[in-house]
Amino acid sequence: MKEDSRLAEIAALVGDPARANILTALLDGRALTAGELAYFAGVSPQTASGHLAKLTESRMLALHKQGRHRYYRLATPQVGRMIEGIMEVAIAAPERYRPASKVDPALRTARTCYDHFAGRLGVGLAEALGARGHLVLAEEAGEVTEAGIEFLSGFGLDLAEARRCRRAYCRPCLDWTERRPHLGGAIGAALAARCFALRWVERQRDSRALTITAAGRRGLDEVFGLRL
Amino acid sequence: MKEDSRLAEIAALVGDPARANILTALLDGRALTAGELAYFAGVSPQTASGHLAKLTESRMLALHKQGRHRYYRLATPQVGRMIEGIMEVAIAAPERYRPASKVDPALRTARTCYDHFAGRLGVGLAEALGARGHLVLAEEAGEVTEAGIEFLSGFGLDLAEARRCRRAYCRPCLDWTERRPHLGGAIGAALAARCFALRWVERQRDSRALTITAAGRRGLDEVFGLRL
DNA sequence: GCCACGCTTCGGTCGCGGCCGAAGCGTCGA
DNA sequence: TCGACGCTTCGGCCGCGACCGAAGCGTGGC
């Protein structure tokens, strides 16, 4: 019976709005300072400090000291997936606020989801690949077809490397603004990395939102037939 | 910024020990009455009633009325996966109580994890299949080999059916008592169902723990080379 | 029709925990 | 050496929510 007091403990930590804000701000894998996180959380620095101490003590965040700054980041990918798992349930919860209309439009268009693309960009890529028979996404699993392997390799992805690493190779990830799956897993991460390398997309300061560059707009249309 | 108030809301619901107990009691997919859940949660019926109302209102539980009983169950598989996701993070949290020694030994030996096997039984099966080259489990994904498909089909699993259903085909699931992965996904569920059908294992009343029958002990040894 | 039973609703108590102001600590730059 | 800065610690306030006793509601059995 005592077995899940730990469960409740962790969930309760995520269950405070300020801490939830902190965790989602870190969801894209970047490390942020205590001050930035206080701003994101909408609380005073001293309050945020307390929250950060708790999250670090529970091993959900990792701390890296640098000069007079303290950088916090998600301690493990599990933490990110846990948050996503809770979000999946949260979007199915009653629409006390209507779904996505209040969300920052930039965030709806394109953002990172831990290490891959989400928003209209992420969903669009997944559907473009699906429409051309390069990808099959089911509810809980996904598969890249032969044609897809050839296509993505041609686009510059190192699929052998992606296969090698110890994580889900190809995983659908339910998009909480679009309510349709986008592409996660090693393939999703590799695709995102390639787009960053090509400077098709760029991170925005203080946000998980992404900017699609002019080159990106052109490239996405030419290569994937995707217009946003 | 408002986007994740929903996240915090759901997490906070899980974050209460009584509600966490309720959710874990339902983790094996069975439906339980309000009274049973009150007992599991360790609170009075009227307190439990309040918790159940909140969980139902937030669409985490589904309610089925039958006579003067009210049966509650997890509303969707997502909820189960969310709980497992939180548990994964929870077992990595500091060992304020040492890991598994206080857990009911029966629960450590064999239990259900949503719809597949966990505990020494679950981990043992996964490792037995792995040792014989029937299964490859990485950190976040898994694969059944050609030989494994043949072997499991011979054991009576309908793999084509498992392939067909819209869920992860083969998924490692970190076991929180053994701290090693066991076999989840459609394959894990099919394997568990087959063992139930053979009456190798039986559910225990009031617990997720499983009893391995004499026939089960024999069969597991003969077919999988597994002794518990 | 009656009571027993399972469950929920209501009302009031109480404790945990989030919050901020003030003060303290370490780091950087001049 | 001094002050500005980033961050944490301390102390006290306050509100939310978990909790249970008592009462109410619907179902089933006799």
Coordinates of C-alpha atoms (C1' of nucleotides) in Angstrom, one line a residue:
Chain A
M1 CA 0.0 0.0 0.0
K2 CA 2.9 2.3 0.7
E3 CA 4.2 1.5 -2.8
D4 CA 2.6 4.5 -4.5
S5 CA 3.2 7.3 -2.0
R6 CA 6.2 7.9 -4.2
L7 CA 3.8 8.2 -7.1
A8 CA 1.6 10.7 -5.4
E9 CA 4.7 12.6 -4.3
I10 CA 6.0 13.1 -7.8
A11 CA 2.5 13.9 -9.2
A12 CA 2.0 16.4 -6.5
L13 CA 5.2 18.1 -7.4
V14 CA 4.0 18.4 -11.0
G15 CA 0.6 19.4 -9.7
D16 CA 1.5 22.9 -8.7
P17 CA 0.9 25.5 -11.4
A18 CA 4.2 27.3 -10.9
R19 CA 6.2 24.0 -11.0
A20 CA 4.2 22.8 -14.0
N21 CA 5.1 26.0 -15.8
I22 CA 8.7 25.5 -14.9
L23 CA 8.7 21.9 -16.3
T24 CA 6.9 22.9 -19.5
A25 CA 9.4 25.7 -20.0
L26 CA 12.2 23.1 -19.9
L27 CA 10.4 20.6 -22.1
D28 CA 12.4 21.4 -25.1
G29 CA 15.6 20.2 -23.4
R30 CA 17.3 23.6 -23.0
A31 CA 18.7 24.6 -19.7
L32 CA 17.4 27.9 -18.2
T33 CA 18.5 30.0 -15.2
A34 CA 16.5 30.2 -12.0
G35 CA 15.5 33.8 -12.9
E36 CA 14.2 32.9 -16.3
L37 CA 12.2 30.1 -14.8
A38 CA 10.8 32.4 -12.1
Y39 CA 9.6 34.6 -14.9
F40 CA 8.0 31.7 -16.8
A41 CA 6.4 30.4 -13.7
G42 CA 4.9 33.8 -12.9
V43 CA 6.2 33.9 -9.3
S44 CA 8.9 35.8 -7.4
P45 CA 12.5 34.5 -7.5
Q46 CA 12.4 33.3 -3.9
T47 CA 9.3 31.3 -4.5
A48 CA 10.7 29.8 -7.7
S49 CA 13.9 29.0 -5.8
G50 CA 11.9 26.9 -3.4
H51 CA 10.2 25.1 -6.2
L52 CA 13.4 24.5 -8.0
A53 CA 15.0 23.0 -4.9
K54 CA 12.1 20.6 -4.6
L55 CA 12.2 19.5 -8.2
T56 CA 16.0 19.1 -8.0
E57 CA 15.8 17.1 -4.8
S58 CA 13.3 14.8 -6.3
R59 CA 15.7 14.3 -9.3
M60 CA 13.3 15.7 -11.8
L61 CA 15.7 18.6 -12.6
A62 CA 19.4 18.6 -12.9
L63 CA 21.4 21.7 -11.8
H64 CA 24.5 23.1 -13.4
K65 CA 26.2 26.0 -11.7
Q66 CA 28.0 28.5 -13.9
G67 CA 29.3 31.7 -12.3
R68 CA 26.6 33.3 -10.5
H69 CA 23.9 31.7 -12.7
R70 CA 22.3 28.4 -12.0
Y71 CA 21.1 26.5 -15.0
Y72 CA 18.3 24.0 -14.6
R73 CA 17.2 21.3 -17.1
L74 CA 15.1 18.2 -17.1
A75 CA 17.2 15.5 -15.5
T76 CA 16.2 12.6 -17.8
P77 CA 14.1 12.1 -21.0
Q78 CA 11.7 10.1 -18.7
V79 CA 10.7 13.3 -17.1
G80 CA 9.9 14.8 -20.5
R81 CA 7.8 11.8 -21.5
M82 CA 6.1 11.8 -18.1
I83 CA 5.0 15.4 -18.8
E84 CA 3.8 14.5 -22.3
G85 CA 1.9 11.6 -20.8
I86 CA 0.1 13.8 -18.4
M87 CA -0.6 16.3 -21.2
E88 CA -2.2 13.6 -23.2
V89 CA -4.7 13.0 -20.4
A90 CA -5.1 16.7 -19.8
I91 CA -6.2 17.5 -23.3
A92 CA -8.9 14.8 -22.9
A93 CA -10.1 16.5 -19.8
P94 CA -13.3 18.7 -20.0
E95 CA -12.8 21.8 -22.0
R96 CA -13.1 24.2 -19.1
Y97 CA -11.1 26.5 -21.3
R98 CA -11.7 25.9 -25.0
P99 CA -8.9 23.9 -26.5
A100 CA -6.3 25.8 -28.3
S101 CA -7.6 29.2 -29.3
K102 CA -6.0 30.9 -26.4
V103 CA -2.6 29.4 -27.1
D104 CA 0.0 31.7 -28.6
P105 CA -0.4 31.4 -32.4
A106 CA 3.4 31.1 -32.9
L107 CA 3.3 28.1 -30.5
R108 CA 0.5 26.5 -32.5
T109 CA 2.4 26.9 -35.7
A110 CA 5.7 25.4 -34.8
R111 CA 7.4 24.4 -31.6
T112 CA 9.7 21.8 -30.1
C113 CA 8.3 18.9 -28.2
Y114 CA 11.3 17.8 -26.1
D115 CA 13.6 17.2 -29.2
H116 CA 11.3 16.9 -32.1
F117 CA 8.8 19.2 -33.9
A118 CA 5.2 19.8 -32.8
G119 CA 2.4 22.1 -33.8
R120 CA 1.3 22.6 -37.4
L121 CA 4.9 22.0 -38.5
G122 CA 5.2 18.7 -36.7
V123 CA 1.8 17.4 -37.6
G124 CA 2.2 18.6 -41.2
L125 CA 5.5 16.8 -41.6
A126 CA 4.0 13.6 -40.2
E127 CA 1.0 13.8 -42.5
A128 CA 3.1 14.7 -45.5
L129 CA 5.3 11.7 -44.9
G130 CA 2.2 9.5 -44.4
A131 CA 0.4 10.8 -47.5
R132 CA 3.4 9.8 -49.7
G133 CA 3.7 6.3 -48.1
H134 CA 6.9 7.1 -46.3
L135 CA 5.5 6.6 -42.9
V136 CA 2.7 4.8 -41.1
L137 CA 1.6 6.1 -37.7
A138 CA -0.8 4.1 -35.6
E139 CA -2.2 5.2 -32.3
E140 CA 0.7 3.9 -30.2
A141 CA 3.4 2.9 -32.7
G142 CA 4.9 4.0 -36.0
E143 CA 6.9 2.6 -38.8
V144 CA 9.0 4.0 -41.6
T145 CA 8.5 2.3 -44.9
E146 CA 11.2 1.2 -47.3
A147 CA 10.4 4.1 -49.5
G148 CA 10.6 6.3 -46.4
I149 CA 14.0 5.1 -45.4
E150 CA 15.3 5.9 -48.9
F151 CA 13.6 9.3 -48.9
L152 CA 14.8 10.4 -45.4
S153 CA 18.3 9.2 -46.1
G154 CA 18.3 11.3 -49.2
F155 CA 17.2 14.3 -47.1
G156 CA 20.3 13.8 -45.0
L157 CA 19.2 11.8 -42.0
D158 CA 21.5 9.2 -40.6
L159 CA 18.9 6.4 -40.0
A160 CA 21.5 3.8 -39.0
E161 CA 22.6 6.1 -36.2
A162 CA 19.0 6.6 -35.2
R163 CA 18.4 2.9 -35.2
R164 CA 21.4 2.4 -33.0
C165 CA 20.5 4.7 -30.1
R166 CA 18.6 3.2 -27.2
R167 CA 15.2 4.9 -27.6
A168 CA 12.0 4.5 -29.5
Y169 CA 12.9 4.6 -33.2
C170 CA 9.7 5.9 -34.5
R171 CA 6.9 7.0 -32.2
P172 CA 3.7 9.0 -32.6
C173 CA 3.3 11.8 -30.1
L174 CA -0.2 13.3 -29.7
D175 CA -0.1 17.0 -30.4
W176 CA -2.0 18.9 -27.8
T177 CA -2.8 21.9 -30.0
E178 CA -3.6 20.1 -33.2
R179 CA -5.0 17.0 -31.6
R180 CA -3.4 14.8 -34.2
P181 CA -0.2 12.9 -33.9
H182 CA 3.2 14.2 -34.9
L183 CA 6.4 12.3 -35.3
G184 CA 8.5 11.6 -32.2
G185 CA 11.2 9.1 -31.3
A186 CA 14.7 9.0 -32.8
I187 CA 13.4 9.6 -36.3
G188 CA 11.5 12.7 -35.2
A189 CA 14.6 14.0 -33.4
A190 CA 16.8 13.3 -36.4
L191 CA 14.4 15.1 -38.7
A192 CA 14.3 18.1 -36.4
A193 CA 18.1 18.2 -36.1
R194 CA 18.5 18.1 -39.8
C195 CA 16.0 21.1 -40.2
F196 CA 17.9 23.0 -37.6
A197 CA 21.2 22.3 -39.4
L198 CA 19.8 23.5 -42.7
R199 CA 18.6 26.6 -40.8
W200 CA 15.0 26.0 -42.0
V201 CA 13.8 26.7 -38.5
E202 CA 15.3 28.7 -35.6
R203 CA 14.5 28.8 -31.9
Q204 CA 12.9 31.8 -30.4
R205 CA 14.2 33.4 -27.2
D206 CA 12.1 32.7 -24.1
S207 CA 9.7 30.3 -25.9
R208 CA 9.4 26.8 -27.2
A209 CA 8.0 28.4 -30.4
L210 CA 10.1 28.1 -33.6
T211 CA 10.5 30.5 -36.4
I212 CA 10.4 29.0 -39.9
T213 CA 12.9 30.9 -42.1
A214 CA 12.4 31.8 -45.7
A215 CA 14.7 29.0 -46.7
G216 CA 12.7 26.7 -44.5
R217 CA 9.4 27.7 -46.1
R218 CA 10.8 27.1 -49.5
G219 CA 12.5 23.8 -48.6
L220 CA 9.5 22.4 -46.7
D221 CA 7.3 23.0 -49.8
E222 CA 9.8 21.6 -52.3
V223 CA 10.9 18.6 -50.3
F224 CA 7.8 17.7 -48.3
G225 CA 5.1 19.5 -50.2
L226 CA 4.2 21.3 -47.0
R227 CA 2.9 24.9 -46.8
L228 CA 2.2 26.5 -43.5
Chain B
M1 CA 1.2 30.6 -20.4
K2 CA -2.2 29.4 -19.5
E3 CA -1.6 26.3 -21.6
D4 CA -0.5 24.1 -18.8
S5 CA -2.9 24.9 -16.1
R6 CA -4.6 21.8 -17.4
L7 CA -1.4 19.9 -16.9
A8 CA -1.1 21.0 -13.3
E9 CA -4.7 20.3 -12.7
I10 CA -4.4 16.7 -13.8
A11 CA -1.1 16.2 -12.0
A12 CA -2.6 17.6 -8.8
L13 CA -5.4 15.1 -9.0
V14 CA -2.9 12.3 -9.2
G15 CA -0.8 14.0 -6.5
D16 CA -3.1 13.2 -3.6
P17 CA -2.1 9.9 -1.9
A18 CA -5.7 8.7 -1.6
R19 CA -6.4 9.3 -5.3
A20 CA -3.0 7.8 -6.2
N21 CA -4.0 4.7 -4.3
I22 CA -7.3 4.6 -6.2
L23 CA -5.6 4.9 -9.5
T24 CA -3.0 2.2 -8.9
A25 CA -5.7 -0.1 -7.6
L26 CA -7.4 0.3 -11.0
L27 CA -4.2 -0.1 -12.9
D28 CA -4.8 -3.6 -14.0
G29 CA -7.9 -2.6 -15.9
R30 CA -10.5 -4.1 -13.6
A31 CA -13.5 -2.1 -12.4
L32 CA -13.9 -1.8 -8.7
T33 CA -16.7 -0.4 -6.5
A34 CA -16.6 2.8 -4.6
G35 CA -16.4 0.9 -1.3
E36 CA -13.5 -1.2 -2.4
L37 CA -11.6 1.8 -3.6
A38 CA -12.3 3.6 -0.3
Y39 CA -10.6 0.6 1.4
F40 CA -7.7 0.6 -1.0
A41 CA -7.2 4.4 -0.6
G42 CA -7.4 4.1 3.2
V43 CA -10.0 6.8 3.6
S44 CA -13.7 6.8 4.6
P45 CA -16.4 6.1 2.0
Q46 CA -17.5 9.7 2.0
T47 CA -14.0 11.0 1.4
A48 CA -13.4 8.5 -1.3
S49 CA -16.7 9.5 -2.9
G50 CA -15.4 13.0 -3.3
H51 CA -12.2 11.8 -4.8
L52 CA -14.0 9.5 -7.2
A53 CA -16.3 12.4 -8.3
K54 CA -13.3 14.5 -9.1
L55 CA -11.5 11.8 -11.0
T56 CA -14.6 11.0 -13.0
E57 CA -15.3 14.7 -13.7
S58 CA -11.8 15.0 -15.1
R59 CA -12.4 12.0 -17.4
M60 CA -9.7 9.9 -15.8
L61 CA -12.2 7.4 -14.5
A62 CA -15.3 5.9 -16.1
L63 CA -18.4 5.1 -14.1
H64 CA -20.7 2.1 -14.6
K65 CA -23.7 1.8 -12.4
Q66 CA -25.0 -1.6 -11.5
G67 CA -27.7 -2.0 -8.9
R68 CA -26.7 -0.2 -5.8
H69 CA -23.0 -0.6 -6.7
R70 CA -21.0 1.8 -8.7
Y71 CA -18.1 0.4 -10.6
Y72 CA -15.2 2.7 -11.5
R73 CA -12.4 1.9 -13.9
L74 CA -9.7 3.8 -15.8
A75 CA -11.4 5.7 -18.6
T76 CA -8.7 5.2 -21.2
P77 CA -5.4 3.3 -21.7
Q78 CA -3.7 6.8 -21.7
V79 CA -4.5 7.2 -18.1
G80 CA -2.7 3.9 -17.3
R81 CA 0.3 4.9 -19.3
M82 CA 0.4 8.2 -17.6
I83 CA 0.5 6.6 -14.2
E84 CA 3.3 4.2 -15.4
G85 CA 5.1 7.2 -16.8
I86 CA 5.0 9.0 -13.4
M87 CA 6.0 5.7 -11.7
E88 CA 9.1 5.6 -13.9
V89 CA 10.2 9.0 -12.6
A90 CA 9.1 8.1 -9.1
I91 CA 11.4 5.1 -8.8
A92 CA 14.3 7.3 -9.9
A93 CA 13.5 9.7 -7.1
P94 CA 15.6 9.6 -3.9
E95 CA 15.2 6.4 -1.9
R96 CA 13.5 7.9 1.0
Y97 CA 12.1 4.5 1.6
R98 CA 14.5 1.9 0.3
P99 CA 13.3 0.6 -3.0
A100 CA 11.3 -2.6 -2.9
S101 CA 11.9 -4.4 0.3
K102 CA 8.7 -3.1 1.9
V103 CA 6.6 -4.1 -1.1
D104 CA 4.4 -7.1 -0.6
P105 CA 6.5 -10.1 -1.7
A106 CA 3.5 -11.6 -3.6
L107 CA 3.4 -8.3 -5.6
R108 CA 7.1 -8.5 -6.3
T109 CA 6.8 -12.1 -7.6
A110 CA 4.0 -11.6 -10.1
R111 CA 1.4 -9.0 -10.7
T112 CA -0.4 -7.3 -13.6
C113 CA 0.7 -4.0 -15.1
Y114 CA -2.4 -2.8 -16.8
D115 CA -2.9 -5.8 -19.0
H116 CA 0.4 -7.6 -19.1
F117 CA 2.7 -9.3 -16.6
A118 CA 5.1 -7.5 -14.2
G119 CA 7.2 -8.4 -11.2
R120 CA 9.7 -11.3 -11.3
L121 CA 7.3 -13.2 -13.6
G122 CA 7.1 -10.3 -16.1
V123 CA 10.8 -9.6 -16.1
G124 CA 11.7 -13.3 -16.1
L125 CA 9.6 -13.9 -19.2
A126 CA 11.1 -11.0 -21.0
E127 CA 14.6 -12.1 -20.2
A128 CA 13.9 -15.7 -21.0
L129 CA 12.7 -14.6 -24.4
G130 CA 15.6 -12.4 -24.8
A131 CA 18.2 -15.0 -23.9
R132 CA 16.8 -17.3 -26.6
G133 CA 16.9 -14.7 -29.2
H134 CA 13.1 -14.4 -29.5
L135 CA 13.0 -10.9 -28.4
V136 CA 15.1 -7.7 -28.4
L137 CA 14.2 -5.1 -25.8
A138 CA 16.0 -1.7 -26.0
E139 CA 15.3 1.2 -23.6
E140 CA 12.3 2.6 -25.4
A141 CA 11.4 0.1 -28.0
G142 CA 11.3 -3.7 -28.6
E143 CA 11.2 -6.2 -31.4
V144 CA 10.2 -9.8 -31.8
T145 CA 12.6 -11.7 -34.0
E146 CA 11.6 -14.2 -36.7
A147 CA 12.4 -17.1 -34.4
G148 CA 10.3 -15.4 -31.7
I149 CA 7.3 -15.0 -33.9
E150 CA 7.4 -18.7 -34.7
F151 CA 7.9 -19.6 -31.0
L152 CA 5.1 -17.5 -29.7
S153 CA 2.7 -18.6 -32.4
G154 CA 3.5 -22.1 -31.4
F155 CA 2.6 -21.2 -27.8
G156 CA -0.8 -20.1 -29.0
L157 CA -0.5 -16.4 -29.4
D158 CA -2.4 -14.8 -32.3
L159 CA 0.3 -12.4 -33.5
A160 CA -1.6 -11.3 -36.5
E161 CA -4.4 -10.1 -34.3
A162 CA -1.9 -8.4 -32.0
R163 CA -0.3 -6.7 -35.1
R164 CA -3.7 -5.5 -36.2
C165 CA -4.8 -3.6 -33.1
R166 CA -4.0 0.1 -32.8
R167 CA -1.5 0.1 -30.0
A168 CA 2.2 -0.5 -29.5
Y169 CA 3.0 -3.9 -30.8
C170 CA 6.0 -4.6 -28.5
R171 CA 7.0 -2.2 -25.8
P172 CA 9.4 -2.5 -22.9
C173 CA 7.9 -1.3 -19.6
L174 CA 10.2 -0.5 -16.8
D175 CA 9.4 -2.7 -13.8
W176 CA 9.4 -0.6 -10.7
T177 CA 10.2 -3.4 -8.3
E178 CA 12.8 -5.3 -10.4
R179 CA 14.1 -2.1 -12.1
R180 CA 14.5 -4.0 -15.3
P181 CA 12.1 -4.0 -18.3
H182 CA 9.3 -6.4 -18.7
L183 CA 7.3 -7.0 -21.8
G184 CA 4.3 -4.6 -22.6
G185 CA 2.4 -3.7 -25.6
A186 CA 0.1 -5.9 -27.6
I187 CA 2.5 -8.8 -27.4
G188 CA 2.8 -8.5 -23.6
A189 CA -1.0 -8.5 -23.3
A190 CA -1.4 -11.5 -25.6
L191 CA 1.1 -13.4 -23.7
A192 CA -0.6 -12.6 -20.4
A193 CA -4.0 -13.5 -21.9
R194 CA -2.7 -16.9 -23.1
C195 CA -1.3 -17.7 -19.6
F196 CA -4.6 -16.8 -18.0
A197 CA -6.4 -19.0 -20.5
L198 CA -4.1 -21.9 -19.7
R199 CA -4.8 -21.2 -16.0
W200 CA -1.0 -20.9 -15.4
V201 CA -1.7 -17.8 -13.3
E202 CA -4.8 -16.5 -11.4
R203 CA -5.8 -13.2 -10.1
Q204 CA -5.9 -12.6 -6.4
R205 CA -8.8 -10.9 -4.7
D206 CA -8.2 -7.3 -3.6
S207 CA -4.7 -7.2 -5.2
R208 CA -2.8 -6.8 -8.4
A209 CA -0.8 -9.7 -7.3
L210 CA -1.1 -13.0 -9.2
T211 CA -0.9 -16.6 -8.1
I212 CA 1.2 -18.9 -10.2
T213 CA -0.6 -22.3 -10.2
A214 CA 1.2 -25.6 -10.1
A215 CA 0.5 -26.1 -13.8
G216 CA 1.9 -22.6 -14.4
R217 CA 5.1 -23.4 -12.5
R218 CA 5.6 -26.5 -14.6
G219 CA 4.6 -24.9 -17.9
L220 CA 6.8 -21.8 -17.4
D221 CA 9.8 -24.0 -16.7
E222 CA 9.1 -26.3 -19.7
V223 CA 8.2 -23.8 -22.2
F224 CA 10.3 -20.8 -21.2
G225 CA 12.9 -22.3 -18.9
L226 CA 11.7 -20.0 -16.2
R227 CA 11.8 -20.9 -12.5
L228 CA 10.5 -18.4 -9.9
Chain C
dG1 C1' -43.8 -1.2 3.3
dC2 C1' -40.1 -1.6 5.9
dC3 C1' -35.3 -1.8 6.8
dA4 C1' -30.5 -2.7 5.5
dC5 C1' -27.1 -1.3 2.5
dG6 C1' -24.0 1.3 -0.8
dC7 C1' -23.1 5.6 -1.9
dT8 C1' -23.3 10.7 -2.1
dT9 C1' -24.0 15.5 -0.3
dC10 C1' -23.4 18.9 3.2
dG11 C1' -21.0 21.5 6.8
dG12 C1' -17.3 22.6 9.7
dT13 C1' -12.5 21.8 11.3
dC14 C1' -7.7 21.7 10.6
dG15 C1' -3.2 21.3 8.7
dC16 C1' -0.2 21.5 4.8
dG17 C1' 2.0 24.2 1.6
dG18 C1' 2.4 28.3 -1.6
dC19 C1' 3.4 33.0 -1.3
dC20 C1' 6.2 37.2 -0.6
dG21 C1' 9.3 40.6 2.3
dA22 C1' 13.5 40.8 4.4
dA23 C1' 17.9 39.2 5.1
dG24 C1' 22.0 36.3 3.9
dC25 C1' 25.5 34.2 0.8
dG26 C1' 28.5 33.8 -3.1
dT27 C1' 30.2 35.7 -7.6
dC28 C1' 31.5 39.1 -10.8
dG29 C1' 33.4 43.6 -12.2
dA30 C1' 35.7 48.0 -11.1
Chain D
dT1 C1' 37.5 46.5 -1.3
dC2 C1' 33.1 47.7 -2.5
dG3 C1' 28.7 47.4 -4.6
dA4 C1' 25.7 45.3 -8.0
dC5 C1' 23.6 41.1 -9.0
dG6 C1' 21.7 36.2 -9.0
dC7 C1' 20.0 33.2 -6.1
dT8 C1' 18.7 31.1 -1.6
dT9 C1' 17.1 30.9 3.3
dC10 C1' 14.1 32.4 6.9
dG11 C1' 9.7 33.8 9.0
dG12 C1' 5.0 34.7 9.1
dC13 C1' 0.6 35.0 6.7
dC14 C1' -3.2 33.0 4.4
dG15 C1' -6.1 30.1 1.6
dC16 C1' -7.2 25.7 -0.5
dG17 C1' -8.5 21.3 0.1
dA18 C1' -8.5 16.7 2.6
dC19 C1' -10.9 14.8 6.2
dC20 C1' -14.9 12.9 8.8
dG21 C1' -19.7 13.1 11.2
dA22 C1' -24.3 13.5 10.1
dA23 C1' -27.9 13.4 7.0
dG24 C1' -30.0 12.3 2.4
dC25 C1' -31.0 9.4 -1.6
dG26 C1' -31.7 5.3 -4.4
dT27 C1' -31.7 0.2 -4.7
dG28 C1' -32.6 -4.5 -3.2
dG29 C1' -34.3 -8.0 0.0
dC30 C1' -37.8 -9.7 3.1

